Amino acid sequence: MTIGSDRDQVRTTPQTGGNRAGSGQPRWAWWVVGIVIPIIGILVTLLANGTGDPSPEAREDGGKPPTGNSDSEGLPAPDSQQTPKIMYGPEVIAVKVSAYGSNLELDSSKPMPLASGKGSDLTATSAGDGTNASTRFFAPPAEDRLAPLPQGSPKPTAAACGEAIRRNASYEIDNLISGRQFCMYTDEGRTAYVRVISAPAASNVIKIEVTVWNLAS
């Protein structure tokens, strides 16, 4: 009968429920897609924005990494030297020469005569006649701390004086005529510049101009 045939057809038709969706794909495939797509989205976002949260230093300076050592900021370059400041000068002083020697202290606030050679930086000694014609300067106790400069050359800087002493140091300066000039180190290590203003040959008084620089800090 026709009705029986229809029932048999219904029984033999495959069921479409269970583990398959209406599109023919397994249900577990849709679960996997629902998990994987959000993970991919998170990874793409992280790659677009970098590898993570920048360090505090990078945020403070606009994302640029810090350069150098912050502890050394504001310090001079390793090979740089600060220029010493003038302690005094040019200071003019009259030195009365004799065969016994006239001593000067240059490490004080201004050039000062000393009664003895102890602690003096510059000594003027003449021959027995006690005149300027035979007078010479030396640095007690006869140390190589004086360096003559060319006649008529401009007044040197502290650095130029130091270089002259390193190249041409001597223990004495003679021929003390007007314009004679030299550099020297004091016994405390300061750099000094001395220029003869006047030294009449028959006189026993020499006028000199002195400039002393402070020790470099």
GROMACS .gro file of C-alpha atoms in nm:
model
  217
    1MET     CA    1   0.000   0.000   0.000
    2THR     CA    2   0.103   0.352  -0.053
    3ILE     CA    3   0.089   0.441   0.319
    4GLY     CA    4   0.323   0.155   0.411
    5SER     CA    5   0.570   0.256   0.149
    6ASP     CA    6   0.576   0.611   0.289
    7ARG     CA    7   0.646   0.486   0.643
    8ASP     CA    8   0.929   0.269   0.521
    9GLN     CA    9   1.075   0.571   0.342
   10VAL     CA   10   1.064   0.779   0.659
   11ARG     CA   11   1.243   0.503   0.855
   12THR     CA   12   1.527   0.475   0.601
   13THR     CA   13   1.590   0.853   0.571
   14PRO     CA   14   1.923   0.951   0.751
   15GLN     CA   15   1.883   1.168   1.061
   16THR     CA   16   2.045   1.514   1.042
   17GLY     CA   17   2.054   1.599   1.411
   18GLY     CA   18   2.306   1.489   1.671
   19ASN     CA   19   2.664   1.595   1.597
   20ARG     CA   20   2.606   1.789   1.278
   21ALA     CA   21   2.477   2.140   1.225
   22GLY     CA   22   2.232   2.237   0.952
   23SER     CA   23   2.526   2.341   0.726
   24GLY     CA   24   2.686   2.000   0.738
   25GLN     CA   25   2.986   2.107   0.965
   26PRO     CA   26   3.053   1.930   1.302
   27ARG     CA   27   2.943   2.130   1.605
   28TRP     CA   28   3.291   2.106   1.771
   29ALA     CA   29   3.439   2.292   1.471
   30TRP     CA   30   3.229   2.597   1.555
   31TRP     CA   31   3.348   2.583   1.917
   32VAL     CA   32   3.710   2.584   1.805
   33VAL     CA   33   3.648   2.879   1.570
   34GLY     CA   34   3.482   3.070   1.856
   35ILE     CA   35   3.795   3.028   2.072
   36VAL     CA   36   4.068   3.075   1.811
   37ILE     CA   37   3.940   3.398   1.653
   38PRO     CA   38   3.952   3.604   1.981
   39ILE     CA   39   4.304   3.472   2.053
   40ILE     CA   40   4.421   3.578   1.708
   41GLY     CA   41   4.269   3.922   1.764
   42ILE     CA   42   4.461   3.963   2.092
   43LEU     CA   43   4.790   3.859   1.930
   44VAL     CA   44   4.743   4.103   1.641
   45THR     CA   45   4.675   4.386   1.887
   46LEU     CA   46   4.989   4.308   2.089
   47LEU     CA   47   5.206   4.295   1.777
   48ALA     CA   48   5.068   4.626   1.653
   49ASN     CA   49   5.136   4.804   1.984
   50GLY     CA   50   5.481   4.662   2.052
   51THR     CA   51   5.605   4.393   2.283
   52GLY     CA   52   5.451   4.530   2.600
   53ASP     CA   53   5.421   4.827   2.830
   54PRO     CA   54   5.721   5.062   2.787
   55SER     CA   55   5.950   5.124   3.079
   56PRO     CA   56   5.893   5.431   3.298
   57GLU     CA   57   6.206   5.590   3.153
   58ALA     CA   58   6.076   5.545   2.799
   59ARG     CA   59   5.735   5.692   2.888
   60GLU     CA   60   5.889   6.000   3.048
   61ASP     CA   61   6.100   6.094   2.747
   62GLY     CA   62   5.848   6.018   2.474
   63GLY     CA   63   5.936   5.653   2.426
   64LYS     CA   64   6.307   5.704   2.363
   65PRO     CA   65   6.537   5.478   2.563
   66PRO     CA   66   6.769   5.657   2.810
   67THR     CA   67   7.118   5.726   2.682
   68GLY     CA   68   7.436   5.760   2.881
   69ASN     CA   69   7.489   5.751   3.254
   70SER     CA   70   7.274   6.000   3.443
   71ASP     CA   71   7.534   6.017   3.722
   72SER     CA   72   7.786   6.176   3.483
   73GLU     CA   73   7.554   6.446   3.350
   74GLY     CA   74   7.684   6.798   3.408
   75LEU     CA   75   8.043   6.681   3.462
   76PRO     CA   76   8.322   6.803   3.234
   77ALA     CA   77   8.474   6.578   2.967
   78PRO     CA   78   8.748   6.348   3.104
   79ASP     CA   79   9.024   6.533   2.920
   80SER     CA   80   8.895   6.882   2.979
   81GLN     CA   81   9.069   7.120   3.227
   82GLN     CA   82   8.919   7.417   3.402
   83THR     CA   83   9.111   7.743   3.352
   84PRO     CA   84   9.268   7.863   3.680
   85LYS     CA   85   9.144   8.201   3.800
   86ILE     CA   86   9.380   8.487   3.877
   87MET     CA   87   9.446   8.507   4.251
   88TYR     CA   88   9.589   8.857   4.215
   89GLY     CA   89   9.766   9.078   3.963
   90PRO     CA   90   9.907   9.240   3.785
   91GLU     CA   91  10.054   9.366   4.114
   92VAL     CA   92  10.355   9.602   4.110
   93ILE     CA   93  10.614   9.574   4.387
   94ALA     CA   94  10.955   9.732   4.441
   95VAL     CA   95  11.228   9.492   4.544
   96LYS     CA   96  11.538   9.627   4.720
   97VAL     CA   97  11.824   9.402   4.621
   98SER     CA   98  12.140   9.321   4.814
   99ALA     CA   99  12.415   9.066   4.829
  100TYR     CA  100  12.230   8.899   5.116
  101GLY     CA  101  11.922   8.842   4.904
  102SER     CA  102  11.571   8.988   4.903
  103ASN     CA  103  11.292   8.737   4.940
  104LEU     CA  104  10.933   8.745   4.820
  105GLU     CA  105  10.628   8.543   4.921
  106LEU     CA  106  10.390   8.503   4.625
  107ASP     CA  107  10.134   8.258   4.770
  108SER     CA  108   9.977   8.527   4.990
  109SER     CA  109   9.698   8.765   4.885
  110LYS     CA  110   9.965   8.990   4.728
  111PRO     CA  111  10.346   8.981   4.693
  112MET     CA  112  10.507   9.021   5.034
  113PRO     CA  113  10.876   9.070   5.132
  114LEU     CA  114  11.014   8.812   5.374
  115ALA     CA  115  11.297   8.859   5.619
  116SER     CA  116  11.448   8.522   5.538
  117GLY     CA  117  11.450   8.275   5.254
  118LYS     CA  118  11.239   8.023   5.446
  119GLY     CA  119  10.907   7.981   5.267
  120SER     CA  120  10.994   8.236   4.999
  121ASP     CA  121  10.903   8.183   4.635
  122LEU     CA  122  11.143   8.426   4.466
  123THR     CA  123  11.478   8.568   4.577
  124ALA     CA  124  11.672   8.857   4.422
  125THR     CA  125  12.046   8.848   4.491
  126SER     CA  126  12.315   9.083   4.367
  127ALA     CA  127  12.691   9.068   4.368
  128GLY     CA  128  12.896   9.254   4.627
  129ASP     CA  129  12.823   9.591   4.467
  130GLY     CA  130  12.450   9.552   4.552
  131THR     CA  131  12.328   9.698   4.224
  132ASN     CA  132  12.078   9.580   3.968
  133ALA     CA  133  12.348   9.523   3.709
  134SER     CA  134  12.457   9.205   3.887
  135THR     CA  135  12.119   9.099   4.026
  136ARG     CA  136  11.951   8.774   3.939
  137PHE     CA  137  11.632   8.600   4.048
  138PHE     CA  138  11.619   8.241   4.161
  139ALA     CA  139  11.366   8.010   4.322
  140PRO     CA  140  11.484   7.880   4.661
  141PRO     CA  141  11.639   7.641   4.715
  142ALA     CA  142  11.780   7.679   4.363
  143GLU     CA  143  11.506   7.464   4.203
  144ASP     CA  144  11.422   7.457   3.831
  145ARG     CA  145  11.094   7.650   3.863
  146LEU     CA  146  11.168   7.956   3.646
  147ALA     CA  147  11.130   7.983   3.268
  148PRO     CA  148  11.238   8.289   3.067
  149LEU     CA  149  11.002   8.423   2.800
  150PRO     CA  150  11.100   8.592   2.472
  151GLN     CA  151  11.150   8.967   2.502
  152GLY     CA  152  10.845   9.158   2.378
  153SER     CA  153  10.613   8.855   2.371
  154PRO     CA  154  10.252   8.910   2.491
  155LYS     CA  155  10.150   8.832   2.846
  156PRO     CA  156  10.096   8.455   2.867
  157THR     CA  157   9.803   8.262   3.007
  158ALA     CA  158   9.842   8.022   3.298
  159ALA     CA  159   9.849   7.731   3.053
  160ALA     CA  160  10.117   7.897   2.839
  161CYS     CA  161  10.324   7.965   3.148
  162GLY     CA  162  10.296   7.605   3.257
  163GLU     CA  163  10.406   7.487   2.914
  164ALA     CA  164  10.706   7.724   2.917
  165ILE     CA  165  10.815   7.589   3.256
  166ARG     CA  166  10.782   7.229   3.139
  167ARG     CA  167  10.989   7.301   2.829
  168ASN     CA  168  11.252   7.545   2.953
  169ALA     CA  169  11.275   7.543   3.332
  170SER     CA  170  11.581   7.694   3.501
  171TYR     CA  171  11.682   7.778   3.857
  172GLU     CA  172  11.775   8.141   3.784
  173ILE     CA  173  11.693   8.444   3.568
  174ASP     CA  174  11.959   8.707   3.504
  175ASN     CA  175  11.998   9.010   3.275
  176LEU     CA  176  11.719   9.191   3.461
  177ILE     CA  177  11.650   9.477   3.224
  178SER     CA  178  11.319   9.652   3.164
  179GLY     CA  179  11.081   9.419   2.983
  180ARG     CA  180  11.249   9.099   3.100
  181GLN     CA  181  10.978   8.846   3.178
  182PHE     CA  182  10.949   8.491   3.300
  183CYS     CA  183  10.708   8.233   3.437
  184MET     CA  184  10.748   8.030   3.753
  185TYR     CA  185  10.587   7.793   4.000
  186THR     CA  186  10.551   7.894   4.364
  187ASP     CA  187  10.645   7.649   4.638
  188GLU     CA  188  10.272   7.572   4.679
  189GLY     CA  189  10.239   7.487   4.310
  190ARG     CA  190  10.071   7.805   4.181
  191THR     CA  191  10.166   7.947   3.842
  192ALA     CA  192  10.307   8.301   3.837
  193TYR     CA  193  10.412   8.552   3.574
  194VAL     CA  194  10.678   8.817   3.647
  195ARG     CA  195  10.779   9.112   3.431
  196VAL     CA  196  11.053   9.365   3.508
  197ILE     CA  197  10.915   9.719   3.483
  198SER     CA  198  11.234   9.906   3.566
  199ALA     CA  199  11.584   9.807   3.678
  200PRO     CA  200  11.836  10.094   3.650
  201ALA     CA  201  12.180   9.938   3.639
  202ALA     CA  202  12.329  10.164   3.906
  203SER     CA  203  12.027  10.137   4.138
  204ASN     CA  204  11.948   9.874   4.399
  205VAL     CA  205  11.569   9.878   4.347
  206ILE     CA  206  11.389   9.671   4.087
  207LYS     CA  207  11.022   9.720   4.009
  208ILE     CA  208  10.839   9.410   3.894
  209GLU     CA  209  10.484   9.325   3.795
  210VAL     CA  210  10.350   8.996   3.932
  211THR     CA  211  10.041   8.790   3.837
  212VAL     CA  212   9.959   8.470   4.026
  213TRP     CA  213   9.689   8.218   3.934
  214ASN     CA  214   9.501   8.002   4.179
  215LEU     CA  215   9.550   7.629   4.179
  216ALA     CA  216   9.322   7.456   3.929
  217SER     CA  217   9.015   7.308   4.100
   0.00000   0.00000   0.00000
